Each structure stands twice: as structure tokens, then as C-alpha cells.
mmCIF file of C-alpha atoms in Angstrom:
data_model
loop_
_atom_site.group_PDB
_atom_site.id
_atom_site.type_symbol
_atom_site.label_atom_id
_atom_site.label_comp_id
_atom_site.label_asym_id
_atom_site.label_seq_id
_atom_site.Cartn_x
_atom_site.Cartn_y
_atom_site.Cartn_z
ATOM 1 C CA MET F 7 90.253 -48.472 113.339
ATOM 2 C CA SER F 8 92.530 -47.521 116.014
ATOM 3 C CA ALA F 9 95.733 -45.628 115.505
ATOM 4 C CA ASP F 10 97.771 -48.671 116.431
ATOM 5 C CA ALA F 11 96.052 -50.793 113.791
ATOM 6 C CA VAL F 12 96.656 -48.147 111.117
ATOM 7 C CA HIS F 13 100.287 -47.911 112.137
ATOM 8 C CA GLU F 14 100.704 -51.703 111.847
ATOM 9 C CA ASP F 15 99.061 -51.718 108.405
ATOM 10 C CA LEU F 16 101.469 -49.000 107.203
ATOM 11 C CA LEU F 17 104.453 -50.970 108.477
ATOM 12 C CA GLU F 18 103.257 -54.084 106.638
ATOM 13 C CA GLU F 19 102.785 -52.087 103.430
ATOM 14 C CA GLU F 20 106.301 -50.586 103.751
ATOM 15 C CA ASP F 21 107.743 -54.068 104.087
ATOM 16 C CA ASP F 22 105.972 -55.126 100.901
ATOM 17 C CA LEU F 23 107.178 -52.036 98.997
ATOM 18 C CA ALA F 24 110.839 -52.223 100.074
ATOM 19 C CA LEU F 25 113.068 -53.491 97.329
ATOM 20 C CA PRO F 26 115.147 -56.464 98.223
ATOM 21 C CA ARG F 27 118.759 -55.562 98.818
ATOM 22 C CA LYS F 28 121.341 -57.045 96.573
ATOM 23 C CA LYS F 29 123.847 -59.170 98.373
ATOM 24 C CA ARG F 30 127.442 -58.457 97.390
ATOM 25 C CA ASP F 31 129.313 -61.422 96.100
ATOM 26 C CA ASP F 32 132.147 -62.335 98.407
ATOM 27 C CA GLU F 33 134.260 -63.157 95.356
ATOM 28 C CA GLU F 34 134.242 -59.575 94.050
ATOM 29 C CA MET F 35 136.914 -57.332 95.466
ATOM 30 C CA ASP F 36 137.672 -53.689 94.829
ATOM 31 C CA ILE F 37 141.287 -53.622 93.580
ATOM 32 C CA THR F 38 141.534 -49.854 93.241
ATOM 33 C CA PRO F 39 143.505 -49.418 96.512
ATOM 34 C CA MET F 40 145.862 -52.204 95.448
ATOM 35 C CA ILE F 41 146.542 -50.471 92.128
ATOM 36 C CA ASP F 42 147.151 -47.178 93.967
ATOM 37 C CA ILE F 43 149.703 -48.824 96.259
ATOM 38 C CA THR F 44 151.419 -50.484 93.285
ATOM 39 C CA PHE F 45 151.862 -47.152 91.511
ATOM 40 C CA LEU F 46 153.092 -45.482 94.711
ATOM 41 C CA LEU F 47 155.711 -48.220 95.153
ATOM 42 C CA LEU F 48 156.725 -47.950 91.499
ATOM 43 C CA ILE F 49 157.177 -44.184 91.802
ATOM 44 C CA PHE F 50 159.162 -44.611 95.027
ATOM 45 C CA PHE F 51 161.583 -47.116 93.516
ATOM 46 C CA VAL F 52 162.070 -45.101 90.329
ATOM 47 C CA VAL F 53 162.875 -41.980 92.337
ATOM 48 C CA ALA F 54 165.006 -43.699 94.993
ATOM 49 C CA SER F 55 167.078 -46.020 92.777
ATOM 50 C CA LYS F 56 170.350 -45.253 91.041
ATOM 51 C CA MET F 57 170.022 -45.643 87.294
ATOM 52 C CA ASP F 58 173.710 -45.576 86.356
ATOM 53 C CA PRO F 59 174.773 -49.208 85.815
ATOM 54 C CA THR F 60 178.409 -48.240 85.302
ATOM 55 C CA LYS F 61 178.791 -47.168 88.933
ATOM 56 C CA ILE F 62 177.882 -50.483 90.538
ATOM 57 C CA GLY F 63 178.164 -54.193 89.924
ATOM 58 C CA THR F 64 180.810 -56.728 89.163
ATOM 59 C CA ILE F 65 181.579 -58.647 86.021
ATOM 60 C CA PRO F 66 179.566 -61.882 86.011
ATOM 61 C CA SER F 67 181.275 -65.185 85.480
ATOM 62 C CA ALA F 68 180.666 -66.923 82.157
ATOM 63 C CA ASP F 69 179.688 -70.561 81.849
ATOM 64 C CA ASN F 70 181.157 -70.807 78.377
ATOM 65 C CA GLY F 71 182.609 -68.446 75.884
ATOM 66 C CA LEU F 72 184.080 -67.921 72.491
ATOM 67 C CA ALA F 73 187.715 -68.922 72.040
ATOM 68 C CA VAL F 74 189.672 -65.845 70.966
ATOM 69 C CA SER F 75 193.342 -65.928 70.113
ATOM 70 C CA ALA F 76 195.485 -63.466 72.054
ATOM 71 C CA ASP F 77 197.841 -63.250 69.079
ATOM 72 C CA ASP F 78 195.030 -61.815 66.965
ATOM 73 C CA SER F 79 194.073 -59.158 69.530
ATOM 74 C CA ALA F 80 195.358 -55.941 71.024
ATOM 75 C CA ILE F 81 195.508 -56.882 74.722
ATOM 76 C CA ILE F 82 195.002 -54.571 77.694
ATOM 77 C CA PHE F 83 195.315 -55.988 81.207
ATOM 78 C CA VAL F 84 192.958 -54.455 83.801
ATOM 79 C CA ASP F 85 194.116 -55.033 87.390
ATOM 80 C CA PRO F 86 192.570 -53.653 90.586
ATOM 81 C CA GLY F 87 194.397 -50.838 92.345
ATOM 82 C CA ALA F 88 193.784 -49.030 95.617
ATOM 83 C CA GLY F 89 190.083 -48.463 96.252
ATOM 84 C CA ASP F 90 188.118 -48.193 93.013
ATOM 85 C CA GLU F 91 191.221 -47.381 90.981
ATOM 86 C CA VAL F 92 192.424 -49.726 88.234
ATOM 87 C CA ILE F 93 195.889 -50.331 86.814
ATOM 88 C CA LEU F 94 196.032 -50.769 83.050
ATOM 89 C CA LYS F 95 198.965 -52.624 81.524
ATOM 90 C CA ARG F 96 200.164 -53.305 78.004
ATOM 91 C CA ARG F 97 201.092 -56.724 76.647
ATOM 92 C CA ASP F 98 204.751 -56.135 77.596
ATOM 93 C CA GLY F 99 203.769 -55.349 81.210
ATOM 94 C CA SER F 100 204.334 -51.589 81.131
ATOM 95 C CA GLU F 101 201.620 -49.551 82.812
ATOM 96 C CA PHE F 102 199.443 -46.864 81.301
ATOM 97 C CA SER F 103 199.274 -43.470 83.008
ATOM 98 C CA ARG F 104 196.977 -43.169 86.052
ATOM 99 C CA ASP F 105 195.592 -39.832 84.794
ATOM 100 C CA GLU F 106 192.343 -40.569 82.905
ATOM 101 C CA ALA F 107 192.870 -37.973 80.148
ATOM 102 C CA THR F 108 196.443 -39.107 79.481
ATOM 103 C CA GLN F 109 195.349 -42.723 79.835
ATOM 104 C CA SER F 110 192.737 -42.288 77.082
ATOM 105 C CA SER F 111 195.289 -41.015 74.589
ATOM 106 C CA GLU F 112 197.770 -43.755 75.581
ATOM 107 C CA ILE F 113 195.114 -46.454 75.064
ATOM 108 C CA ILE F 114 194.333 -45.093 71.595
ATOM 109 C CA GLU F 115 198.039 -44.953 70.668
ATOM 110 C CA TYR F 116 198.656 -48.470 71.989
ATOM 111 C CA VAL F 117 195.689 -50.034 70.183
ATOM 112 C CA THR F 118 196.639 -48.210 66.971
ATOM 113 C CA SER F 119 200.221 -49.517 67.149
ATOM 114 C CA GLU F 120 199.013 -53.066 67.922
ATOM 115 C CA LEU F 121 196.654 -53.013 64.948
ATOM 116 C CA GLU F 122 199.376 -51.638 62.653
ATOM 117 C CA LYS F 123 201.748 -54.454 63.678
ATOM 118 C CA SER F 124 199.259 -56.982 62.406
ATOM 119 C CA ILE F 125 198.843 -55.872 58.817
ATOM 120 C CA GLY F 126 199.452 -59.413 57.557
ATOM 121 C CA LYS F 127 197.565 -61.130 60.406
ATOM 122 C CA ASN F 128 194.324 -59.174 60.038
ATOM 123 C CA LYS F 129 194.185 -58.224 63.734
ATOM 124 C CA ASN F 130 190.955 -56.308 64.233
ATOM 125 C CA GLN F 131 189.851 -56.880 67.810
ATOM 126 C CA VAL F 132 190.714 -55.797 71.341
ATOM 127 C CA MET F 133 190.855 -58.045 74.386
ATOM 128 C CA LEU F 134 190.476 -56.684 77.918
ATOM 129 C CA LEU F 135 191.829 -59.132 80.480
ATOM 130 C CA GLY F 136 190.464 -58.128 83.864
ATOM 131 C CA ASP F 137 190.465 -59.232 87.447
ATOM 132 C CA ALA F 138 187.197 -60.353 89.055
ATOM 133 C CA ASN F 139 187.508 -57.502 91.592
ATOM 134 C CA VAL F 140 187.458 -54.745 88.961
ATOM 135 C CA LYS F 141 184.219 -52.749 88.828
ATOM 136 C CA VAL F 142 182.162 -52.934 85.646
ATOM 137 C CA GLY F 143 182.216 -49.145 85.274
ATOM 138 C CA LYS F 144 185.993 -49.133 84.862
ATOM 139 C CA VAL F 145 185.887 -51.756 82.115
ATOM 140 C CA THR F 146 182.987 -49.947 80.425
ATOM 141 C CA ARG F 147 185.013 -46.711 80.391
ATOM 142 C CA ILE F 148 187.863 -48.478 78.553
ATOM 143 C CA GLN F 149 185.397 -50.000 76.090
ATOM 144 C CA GLN F 150 183.924 -46.556 75.391
ATOM 145 C CA ILE F 151 187.365 -45.076 74.735
ATOM 146 C CA ILE F 152 188.141 -47.858 72.256
ATOM 147 C CA GLY F 153 184.683 -47.761 70.642
ATOM 148 C CA ASP F 154 184.771 -43.990 70.154
ATOM 149 C CA ALA F 155 188.274 -43.995 68.659
ATOM 150 C CA PHE F 156 188.019 -47.092 66.445
ATOM 151 C CA GLU F 157 184.774 -47.518 64.566
ATOM 152 C CA ASP F 158 186.160 -50.301 62.373
ATOM 153 C CA ILE F 159 187.116 -52.661 65.214
ATOM 154 C CA GLU F 160 185.042 -55.825 64.973
ATOM 155 C CA SER F 161 184.816 -56.708 68.646
ATOM 156 C CA THR F 162 186.031 -55.917 72.112
ATOM 157 C CA TYR F 163 186.330 -59.092 74.141
ATOM 158 C CA ILE F 164 186.367 -59.151 77.936
ATOM 159 C CA ALA F 165 188.020 -61.972 79.849
ATOM 160 C CA VAL F 166 188.018 -62.372 83.628
ATOM 161 C CA LYS F 167 190.874 -64.067 85.471
ATOM 162 C CA GLU F 168 189.839 -67.296 87.108
ATOM 163 C CA GLU F 169 190.937 -67.943 90.655
#
């Protein structure tokens, strides 16, 4: 046998011994890179976003609501001021102080006096009447002052002026 014939026989034997290759299914897809990108985006948005909901947003409009009597509530009017400032007014129209520390004590005194006036009427709720342009954080601050000072108040209702 010649060298060429031996070489051809070896090539034929190698072809017979080679295992057939598995074809990859076109339907299978490696999703590992997609999962990596998803987690990277999640980490980015968690780090880059502001998590304080009281700093941003506006009060949403309500489609329907509960009818609450103003006579049975201590009412505080919340009007927009210059910039992000708000002007708080009592039922008689007099304004609360613009200083936040003084304002907190005035709100507590006012709500206490309104609740004491209603001994026979069973007044046990506060109503905040706000303008649509007032930031949610300002209304939330007033709610926190009332909630911290009066644990026995049933509800604090928020109403938004319609235009």
C-alpha cells in the first residue's frame, strides 16, 4: 500500500469515529446577559431616584369622595404662597404664623380650641381645604403635626378647591 492510500484510509476511519455534533435549537436563548442588564438598570434607578415622596408631586383629583360636614370639623385652609411656601388660615380667615415652629404650636392650639367648642356636637375630625397648586409635602407636614398632637382624632380629611 502506498502512503497516499494509507492516508486516505485513516481519513475515512476518522470520519466514522467522529461524533455527530449536536445542533443548537434556534428556540433556546441564553438570557443571562438580559438578567445582568435588568439588575444593572434596577441598581441605577434605585441609586439615582429620589425616595422622598413628600418633596414632589401634586394632590390628585378625586372622582368621588365622602361627604363631610364642615360644621363637624376643625378647618384649616391651605393656600399657595410665593414659591413653595403655603399660607395657612383659620376658619375666620386669620392667618397662622409663617415660621414653621410657631406655626406648629398655633395649629395645635387652634385644633384644640375647635374641638373644645364642639363638646355637644362630637366634633372629632380635621379638614384641610387646599388649593390644587399646593405641594403634597406641605399638606403632609400639616397632617403629621395634627397626627402627632392628637392621637384620638378619627380622621383628617383633605379637600382640593375645584377650578
